[in-house]
PDB file of C-alpha atoms in Angstrom:
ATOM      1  CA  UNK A  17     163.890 170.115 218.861  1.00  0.00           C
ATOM      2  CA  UNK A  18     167.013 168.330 219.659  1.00  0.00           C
ATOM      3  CA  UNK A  19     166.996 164.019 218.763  1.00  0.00           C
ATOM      4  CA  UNK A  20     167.706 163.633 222.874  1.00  0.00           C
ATOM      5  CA  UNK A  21     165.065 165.659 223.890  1.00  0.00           C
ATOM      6  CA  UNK A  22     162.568 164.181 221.549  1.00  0.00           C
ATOM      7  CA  UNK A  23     163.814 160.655 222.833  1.00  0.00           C
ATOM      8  CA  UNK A  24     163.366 161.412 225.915  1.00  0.00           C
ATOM      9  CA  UNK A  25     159.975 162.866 225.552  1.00  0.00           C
ATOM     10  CA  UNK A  26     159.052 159.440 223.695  1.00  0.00           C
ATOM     11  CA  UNK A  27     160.213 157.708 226.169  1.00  0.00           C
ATOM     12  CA  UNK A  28     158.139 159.705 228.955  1.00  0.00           C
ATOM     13  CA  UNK A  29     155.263 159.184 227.338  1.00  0.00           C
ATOM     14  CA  UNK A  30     156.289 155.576 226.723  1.00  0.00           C
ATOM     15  CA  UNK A  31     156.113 155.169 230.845  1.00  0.00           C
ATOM     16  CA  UNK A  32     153.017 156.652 231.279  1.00  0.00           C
ATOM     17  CA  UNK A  33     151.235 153.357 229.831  1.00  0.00           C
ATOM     18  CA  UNK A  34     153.224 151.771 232.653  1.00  0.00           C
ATOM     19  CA  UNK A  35     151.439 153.636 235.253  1.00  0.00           C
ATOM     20  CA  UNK A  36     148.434 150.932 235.874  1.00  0.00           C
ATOM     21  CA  UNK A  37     150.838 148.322 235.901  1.00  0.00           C
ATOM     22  CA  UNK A  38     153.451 150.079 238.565  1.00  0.00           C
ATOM     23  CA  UNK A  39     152.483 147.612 241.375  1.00  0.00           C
ATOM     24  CA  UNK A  40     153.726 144.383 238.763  1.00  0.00           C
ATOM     25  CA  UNK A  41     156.632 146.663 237.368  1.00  0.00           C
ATOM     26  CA  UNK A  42     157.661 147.767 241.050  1.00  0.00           C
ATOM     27  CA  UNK A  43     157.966 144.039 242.153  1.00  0.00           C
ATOM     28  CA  UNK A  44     160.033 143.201 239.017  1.00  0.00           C
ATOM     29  CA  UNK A  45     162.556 146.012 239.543  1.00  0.00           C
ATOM     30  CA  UNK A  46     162.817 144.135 243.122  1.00  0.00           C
ATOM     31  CA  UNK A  47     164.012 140.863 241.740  1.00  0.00           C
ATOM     32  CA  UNK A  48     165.950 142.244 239.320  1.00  0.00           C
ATOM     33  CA  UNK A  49     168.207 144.121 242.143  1.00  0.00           C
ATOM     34  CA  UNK A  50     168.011 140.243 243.864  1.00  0.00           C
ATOM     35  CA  UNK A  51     169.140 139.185 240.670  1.00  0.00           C
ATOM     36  CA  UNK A  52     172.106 142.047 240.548  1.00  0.00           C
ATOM     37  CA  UNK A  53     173.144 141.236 244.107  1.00  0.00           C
ATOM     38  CA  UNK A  54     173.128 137.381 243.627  1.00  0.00           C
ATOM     39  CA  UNK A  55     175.809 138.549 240.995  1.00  0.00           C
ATOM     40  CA  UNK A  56     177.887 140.275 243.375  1.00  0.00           C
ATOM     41  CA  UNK A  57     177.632 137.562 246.024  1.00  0.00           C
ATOM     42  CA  UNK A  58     178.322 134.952 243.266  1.00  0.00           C
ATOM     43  CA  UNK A  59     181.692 137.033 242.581  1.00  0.00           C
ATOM     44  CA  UNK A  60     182.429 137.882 246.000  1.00  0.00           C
ATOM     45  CA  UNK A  61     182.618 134.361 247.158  1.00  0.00           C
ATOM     46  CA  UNK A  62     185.285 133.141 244.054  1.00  0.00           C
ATOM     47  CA  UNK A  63     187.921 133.958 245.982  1.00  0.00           C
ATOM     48  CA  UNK A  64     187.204 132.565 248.962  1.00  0.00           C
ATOM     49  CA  UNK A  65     186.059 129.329 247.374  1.00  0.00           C
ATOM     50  CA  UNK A  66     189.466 128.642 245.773  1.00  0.00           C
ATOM     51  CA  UNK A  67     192.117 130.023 248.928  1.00  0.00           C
ATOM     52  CA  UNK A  68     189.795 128.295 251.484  1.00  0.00           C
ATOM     53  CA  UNK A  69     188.962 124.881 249.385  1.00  0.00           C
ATOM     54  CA  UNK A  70     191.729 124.058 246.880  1.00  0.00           C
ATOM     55  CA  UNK A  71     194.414 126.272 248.390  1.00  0.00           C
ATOM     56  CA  UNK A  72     193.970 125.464 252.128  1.00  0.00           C
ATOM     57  CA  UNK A  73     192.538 122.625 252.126  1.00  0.00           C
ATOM     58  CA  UNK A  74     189.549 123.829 254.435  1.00  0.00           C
ATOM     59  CA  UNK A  75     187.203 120.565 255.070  1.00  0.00           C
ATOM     60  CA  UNK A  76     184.904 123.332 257.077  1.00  0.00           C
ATOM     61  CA  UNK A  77     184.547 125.504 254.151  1.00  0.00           C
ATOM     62  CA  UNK A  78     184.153 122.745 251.655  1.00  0.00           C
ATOM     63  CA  UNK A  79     180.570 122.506 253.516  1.00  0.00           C
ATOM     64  CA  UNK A  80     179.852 126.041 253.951  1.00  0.00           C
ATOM     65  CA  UNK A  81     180.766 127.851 250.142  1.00  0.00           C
ATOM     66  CA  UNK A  82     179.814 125.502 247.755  1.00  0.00           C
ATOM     67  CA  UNK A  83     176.069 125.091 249.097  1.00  0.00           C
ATOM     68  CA  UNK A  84     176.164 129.073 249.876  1.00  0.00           C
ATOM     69  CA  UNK A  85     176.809 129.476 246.343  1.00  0.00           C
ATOM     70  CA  UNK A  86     174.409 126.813 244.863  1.00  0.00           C
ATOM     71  CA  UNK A  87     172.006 128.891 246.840  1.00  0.00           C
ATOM     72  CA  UNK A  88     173.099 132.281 245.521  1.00  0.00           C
ATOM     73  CA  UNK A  89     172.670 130.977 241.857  1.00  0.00           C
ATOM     74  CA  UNK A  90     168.839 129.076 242.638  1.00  0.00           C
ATOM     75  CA  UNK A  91     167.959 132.637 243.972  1.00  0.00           C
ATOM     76  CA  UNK A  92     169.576 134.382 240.854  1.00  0.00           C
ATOM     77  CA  UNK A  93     167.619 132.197 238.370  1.00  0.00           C
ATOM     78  CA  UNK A  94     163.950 132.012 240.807  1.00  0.00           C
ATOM     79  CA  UNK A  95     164.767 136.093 240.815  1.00  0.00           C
ATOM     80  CA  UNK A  96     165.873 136.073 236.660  1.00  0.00           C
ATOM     81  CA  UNK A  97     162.220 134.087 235.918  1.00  0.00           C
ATOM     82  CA  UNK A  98     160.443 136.191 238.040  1.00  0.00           C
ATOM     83  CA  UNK A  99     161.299 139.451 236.607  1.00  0.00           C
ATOM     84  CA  UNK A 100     161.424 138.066 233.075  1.00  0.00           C
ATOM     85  CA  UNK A 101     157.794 136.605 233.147  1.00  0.00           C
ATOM     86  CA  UNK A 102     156.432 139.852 235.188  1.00  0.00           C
ATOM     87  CA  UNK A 103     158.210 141.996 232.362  1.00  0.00           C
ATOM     88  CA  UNK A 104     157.363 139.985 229.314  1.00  0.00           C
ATOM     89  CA  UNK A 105     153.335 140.166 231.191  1.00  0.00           C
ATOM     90  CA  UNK A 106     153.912 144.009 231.750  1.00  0.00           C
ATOM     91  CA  UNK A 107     154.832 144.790 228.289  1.00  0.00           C
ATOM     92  CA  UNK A 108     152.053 142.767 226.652  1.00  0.00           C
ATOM     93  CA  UNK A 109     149.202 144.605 228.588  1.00  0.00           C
ATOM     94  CA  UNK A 110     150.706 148.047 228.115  1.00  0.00           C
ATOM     95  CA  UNK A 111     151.200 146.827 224.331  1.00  0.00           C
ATOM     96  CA  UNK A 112     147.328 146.213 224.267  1.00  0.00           C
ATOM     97  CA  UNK A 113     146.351 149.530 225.787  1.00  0.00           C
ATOM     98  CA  UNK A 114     148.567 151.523 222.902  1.00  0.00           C
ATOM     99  CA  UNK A 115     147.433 149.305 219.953  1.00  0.00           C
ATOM    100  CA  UNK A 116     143.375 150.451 221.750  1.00  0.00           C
ATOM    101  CA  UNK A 117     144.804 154.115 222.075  1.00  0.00           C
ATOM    102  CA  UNK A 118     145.579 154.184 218.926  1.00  0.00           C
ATOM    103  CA  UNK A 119     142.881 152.312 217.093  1.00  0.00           C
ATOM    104  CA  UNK A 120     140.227 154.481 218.739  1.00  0.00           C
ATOM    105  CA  UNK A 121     142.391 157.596 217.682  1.00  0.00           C
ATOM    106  CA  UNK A 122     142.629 156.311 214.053  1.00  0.00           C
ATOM    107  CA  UNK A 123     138.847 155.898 213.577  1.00  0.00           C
ATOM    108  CA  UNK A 124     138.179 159.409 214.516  1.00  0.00           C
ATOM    109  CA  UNK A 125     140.309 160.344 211.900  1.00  0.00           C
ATOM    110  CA  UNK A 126     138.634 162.384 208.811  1.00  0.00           C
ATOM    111  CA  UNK A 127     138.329 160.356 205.629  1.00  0.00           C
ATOM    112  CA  UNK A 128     141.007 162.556 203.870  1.00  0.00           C
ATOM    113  CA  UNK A 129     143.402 160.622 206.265  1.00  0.00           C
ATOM    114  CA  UNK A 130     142.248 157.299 205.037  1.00  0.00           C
ATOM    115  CA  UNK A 131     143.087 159.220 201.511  1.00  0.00           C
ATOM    116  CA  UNK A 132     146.036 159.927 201.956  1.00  0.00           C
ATOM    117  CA  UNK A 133     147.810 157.092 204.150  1.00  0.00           C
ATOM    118  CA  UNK A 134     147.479 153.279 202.803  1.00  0.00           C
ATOM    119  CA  UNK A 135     145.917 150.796 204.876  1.00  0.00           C
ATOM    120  CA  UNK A 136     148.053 148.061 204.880  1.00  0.00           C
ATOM    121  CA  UNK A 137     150.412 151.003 206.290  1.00  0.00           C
ATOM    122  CA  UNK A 138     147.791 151.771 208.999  1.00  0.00           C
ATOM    123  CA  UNK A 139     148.367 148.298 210.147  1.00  0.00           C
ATOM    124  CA  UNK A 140     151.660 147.948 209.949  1.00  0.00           C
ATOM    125  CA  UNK A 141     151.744 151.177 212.372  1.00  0.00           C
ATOM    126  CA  UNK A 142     149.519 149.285 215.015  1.00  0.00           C
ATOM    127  CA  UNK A 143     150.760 145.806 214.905  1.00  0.00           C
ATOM    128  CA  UNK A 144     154.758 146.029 213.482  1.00  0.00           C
ATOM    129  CA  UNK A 145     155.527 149.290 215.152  1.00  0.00           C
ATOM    130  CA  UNK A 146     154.391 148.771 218.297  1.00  0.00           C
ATOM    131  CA  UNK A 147     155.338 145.363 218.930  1.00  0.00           C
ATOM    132  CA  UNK A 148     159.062 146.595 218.757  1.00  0.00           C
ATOM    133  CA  UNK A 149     157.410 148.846 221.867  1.00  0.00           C
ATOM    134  CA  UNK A 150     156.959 145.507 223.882  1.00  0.00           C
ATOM    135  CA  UNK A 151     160.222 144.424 223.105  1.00  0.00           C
ATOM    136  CA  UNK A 152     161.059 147.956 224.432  1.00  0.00           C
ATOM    137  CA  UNK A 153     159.083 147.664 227.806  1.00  0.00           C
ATOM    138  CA  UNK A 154     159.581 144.003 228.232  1.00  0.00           C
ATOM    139  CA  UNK A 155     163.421 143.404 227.409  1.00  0.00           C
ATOM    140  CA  UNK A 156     165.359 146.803 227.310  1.00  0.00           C
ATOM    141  CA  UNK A 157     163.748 148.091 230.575  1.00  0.00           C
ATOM    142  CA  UNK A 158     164.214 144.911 231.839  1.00  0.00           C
ATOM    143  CA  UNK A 159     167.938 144.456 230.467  1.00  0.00           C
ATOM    144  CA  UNK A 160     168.485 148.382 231.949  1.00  0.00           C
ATOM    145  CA  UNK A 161     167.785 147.490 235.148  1.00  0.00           C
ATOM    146  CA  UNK A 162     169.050 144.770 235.844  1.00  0.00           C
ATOM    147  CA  UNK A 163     172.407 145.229 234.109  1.00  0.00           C
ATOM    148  CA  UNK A 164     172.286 148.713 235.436  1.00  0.00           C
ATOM    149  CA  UNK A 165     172.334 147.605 239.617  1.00  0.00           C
ATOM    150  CA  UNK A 166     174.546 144.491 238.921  1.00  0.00           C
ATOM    151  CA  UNK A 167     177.141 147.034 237.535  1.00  0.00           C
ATOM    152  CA  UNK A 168     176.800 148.927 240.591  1.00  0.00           C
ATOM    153  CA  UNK A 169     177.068 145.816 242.806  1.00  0.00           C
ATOM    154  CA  UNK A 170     180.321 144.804 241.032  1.00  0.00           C
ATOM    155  CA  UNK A 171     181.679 148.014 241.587  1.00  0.00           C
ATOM    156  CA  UNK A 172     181.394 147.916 245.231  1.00  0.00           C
ATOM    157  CA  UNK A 173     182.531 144.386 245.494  1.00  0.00           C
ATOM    158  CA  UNK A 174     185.834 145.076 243.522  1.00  0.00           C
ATOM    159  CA  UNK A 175     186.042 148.718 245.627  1.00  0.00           C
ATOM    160  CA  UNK A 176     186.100 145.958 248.855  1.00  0.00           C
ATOM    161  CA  UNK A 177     188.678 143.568 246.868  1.00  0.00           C
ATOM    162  CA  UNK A 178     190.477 145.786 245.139  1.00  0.00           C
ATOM    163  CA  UNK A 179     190.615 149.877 245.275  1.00  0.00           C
ATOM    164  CA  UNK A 180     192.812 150.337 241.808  1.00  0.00           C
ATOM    165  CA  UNK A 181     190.547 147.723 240.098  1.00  0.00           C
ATOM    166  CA  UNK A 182     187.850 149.643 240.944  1.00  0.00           C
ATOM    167  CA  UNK A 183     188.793 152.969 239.833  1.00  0.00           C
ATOM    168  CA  UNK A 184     190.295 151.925 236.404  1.00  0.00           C
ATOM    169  CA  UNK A 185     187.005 150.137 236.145  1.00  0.00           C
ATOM    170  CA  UNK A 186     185.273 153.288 236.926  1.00  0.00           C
ATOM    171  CA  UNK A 187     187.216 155.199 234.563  1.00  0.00           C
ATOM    172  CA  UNK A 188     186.535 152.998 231.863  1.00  0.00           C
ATOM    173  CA  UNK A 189     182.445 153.570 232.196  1.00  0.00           C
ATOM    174  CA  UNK A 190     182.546 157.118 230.257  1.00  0.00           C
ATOM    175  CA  UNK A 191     183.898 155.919 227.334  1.00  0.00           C
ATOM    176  CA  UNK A 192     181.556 152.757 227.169  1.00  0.00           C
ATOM    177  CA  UNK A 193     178.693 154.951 227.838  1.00  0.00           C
ATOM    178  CA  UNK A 194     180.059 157.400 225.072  1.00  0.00           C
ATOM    179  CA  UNK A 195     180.121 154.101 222.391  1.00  0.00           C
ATOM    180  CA  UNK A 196     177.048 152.562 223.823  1.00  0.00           C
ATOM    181  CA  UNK A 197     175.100 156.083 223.057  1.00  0.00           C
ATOM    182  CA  UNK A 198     176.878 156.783 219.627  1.00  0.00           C
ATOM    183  CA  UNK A 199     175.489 152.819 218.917  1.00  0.00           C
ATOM    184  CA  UNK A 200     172.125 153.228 219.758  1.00  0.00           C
ATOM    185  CA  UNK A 201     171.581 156.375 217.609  1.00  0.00           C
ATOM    186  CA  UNK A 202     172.726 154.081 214.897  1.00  0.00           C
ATOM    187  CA  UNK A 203     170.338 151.243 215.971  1.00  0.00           C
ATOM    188  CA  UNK A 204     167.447 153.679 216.083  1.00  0.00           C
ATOM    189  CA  UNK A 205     168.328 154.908 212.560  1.00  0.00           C
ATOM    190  CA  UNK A 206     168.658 151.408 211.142  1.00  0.00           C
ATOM    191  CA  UNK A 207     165.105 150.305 212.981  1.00  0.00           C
ATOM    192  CA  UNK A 208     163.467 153.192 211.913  1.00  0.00           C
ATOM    193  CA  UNK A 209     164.141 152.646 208.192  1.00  0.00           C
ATOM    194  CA  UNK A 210     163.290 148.826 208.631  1.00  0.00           C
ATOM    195  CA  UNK A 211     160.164 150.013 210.366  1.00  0.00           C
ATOM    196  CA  UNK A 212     159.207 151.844 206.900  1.00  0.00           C
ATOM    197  CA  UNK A 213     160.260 149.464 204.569  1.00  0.00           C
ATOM    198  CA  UNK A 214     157.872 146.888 206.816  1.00  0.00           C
ATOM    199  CA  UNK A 215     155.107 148.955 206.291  1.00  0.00           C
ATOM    200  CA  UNK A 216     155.431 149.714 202.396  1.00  0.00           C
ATOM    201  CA  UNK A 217     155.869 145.851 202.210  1.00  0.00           C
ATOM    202  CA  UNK A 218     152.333 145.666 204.335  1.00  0.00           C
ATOM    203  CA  UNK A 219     150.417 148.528 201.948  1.00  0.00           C
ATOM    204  CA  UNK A 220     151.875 146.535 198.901  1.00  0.00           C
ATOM    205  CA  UNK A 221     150.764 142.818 200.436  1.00  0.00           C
ATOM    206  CA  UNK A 222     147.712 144.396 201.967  1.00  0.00           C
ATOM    207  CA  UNK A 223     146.520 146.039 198.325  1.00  0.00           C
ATOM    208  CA  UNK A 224     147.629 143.619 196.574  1.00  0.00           C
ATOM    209  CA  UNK A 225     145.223 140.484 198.229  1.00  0.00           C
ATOM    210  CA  UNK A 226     142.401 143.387 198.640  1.00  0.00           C
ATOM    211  CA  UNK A 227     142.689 143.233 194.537  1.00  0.00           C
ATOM    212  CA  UNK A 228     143.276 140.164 193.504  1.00  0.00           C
ATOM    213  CA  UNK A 229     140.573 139.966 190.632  1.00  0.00           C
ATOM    214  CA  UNK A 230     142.565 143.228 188.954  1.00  0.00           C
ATOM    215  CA  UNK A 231     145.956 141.707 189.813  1.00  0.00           C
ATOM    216  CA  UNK A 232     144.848 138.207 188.271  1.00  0.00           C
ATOM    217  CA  UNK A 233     143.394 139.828 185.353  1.00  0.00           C
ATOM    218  CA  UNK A 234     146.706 141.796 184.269  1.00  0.00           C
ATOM    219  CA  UNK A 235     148.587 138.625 184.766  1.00  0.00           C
ATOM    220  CA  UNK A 236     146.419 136.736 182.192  1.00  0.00           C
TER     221      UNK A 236
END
């Protein structure tokens, strides 16, 4: 099996533990597009603000833009908190429903399991491992998102300013999506090994304290 079809299948069954929470994660997607459109307003009305204010002089639209985009920006950040805190509760509860998934599946094991796989690397798996999950759900689905539509805003604002901005900008996106990918294959190599080194430091920690009269007694 190919590493981006196995990521993707991980990731699949990732979102299923989303599915009772769709109503909370539905809502959050909503202020995160409020929160990619506030960007685009925010940059549409630059240069207006400066031509119209310090350029012209305009006493009119001295009233009208700055309040519009002290607005904008208290809608950005109500929009930014919302989706954070929904997120952040999101990934916690589907965090608690893997860590039960996979306790209950662990305790049906056979005992030749328990044999062969340390416990202090059993809990490493349930608590280490999958708190890197809720980082997973709660900031880079979150970060996706909402980086993902304000890019797309953007992009139509500068197509409405400025056609040849736009399509250099547009031409540019392969080859940061073509360095973004090659860095994330590194980043899930790197986390992966720091994933196992976290658990061998957990087995040694965890037999260590578990046999502390034996470990006392060869230190004497």
């Amino acid at each position: 099996m190919k590493e981006s079809e196995k990521v993707r299948q991980d990731y699949w069954r990732l979102l299923q533990y989303l599915k009772p929470y769709i109503g909370a994660f539905v809502f959050a997607s909503f202020c995160m597009i409020l929160v990619s459109s506030t960007s685009g307003g925010a940059a549409f009305l630059i240069q207006p603000l400066l031509d119209d204010i310090f350029i012209k002089k305009d006493r009119d639209m001295l009233k009208i833009l700055p309040a519009a985009l002290i607005g904008i920006y208290f809608l950005r950040g109500a929009g930014r908190y919302a989706a954070s805190t929904i997120m952040q509760k999101v990934g916690q509860m589907s965090v608690r429903d893997i860590r039960n998934h996979i306790y209950r599946h662990i305790q049906g094991l056979s005992l030749s399991f328990f044999h062969k796989h340390a416990s202090g690397r059993l809990v490493s798996r349930i608590v280490n491992d999958i708190q890197i999950i809720q980082d997973a759900i709660a900031i880079v689905v979150y970060d996706l998102f909402r980086e993902g539509f304000t890019v797309i805003v953007l992009i139509c604002v500068l197509l409405y300013r400025d056609a040849t901005l736009s399509i250099i900008a547009v031409l540019v996106i392969p080859f940061a999506a073509g360095l973004i990918t090659r860095l994330g294959r590194m980043i899930r190599r790197i986390s992966k090994n720091t994933q196992e080194r976290m658990a061998n430091l957990t087995a040694l920690m965890s037999e260590t304290f578990s046999g502390y009269r034996v470990v006392q007694a060869f230190g004497m």
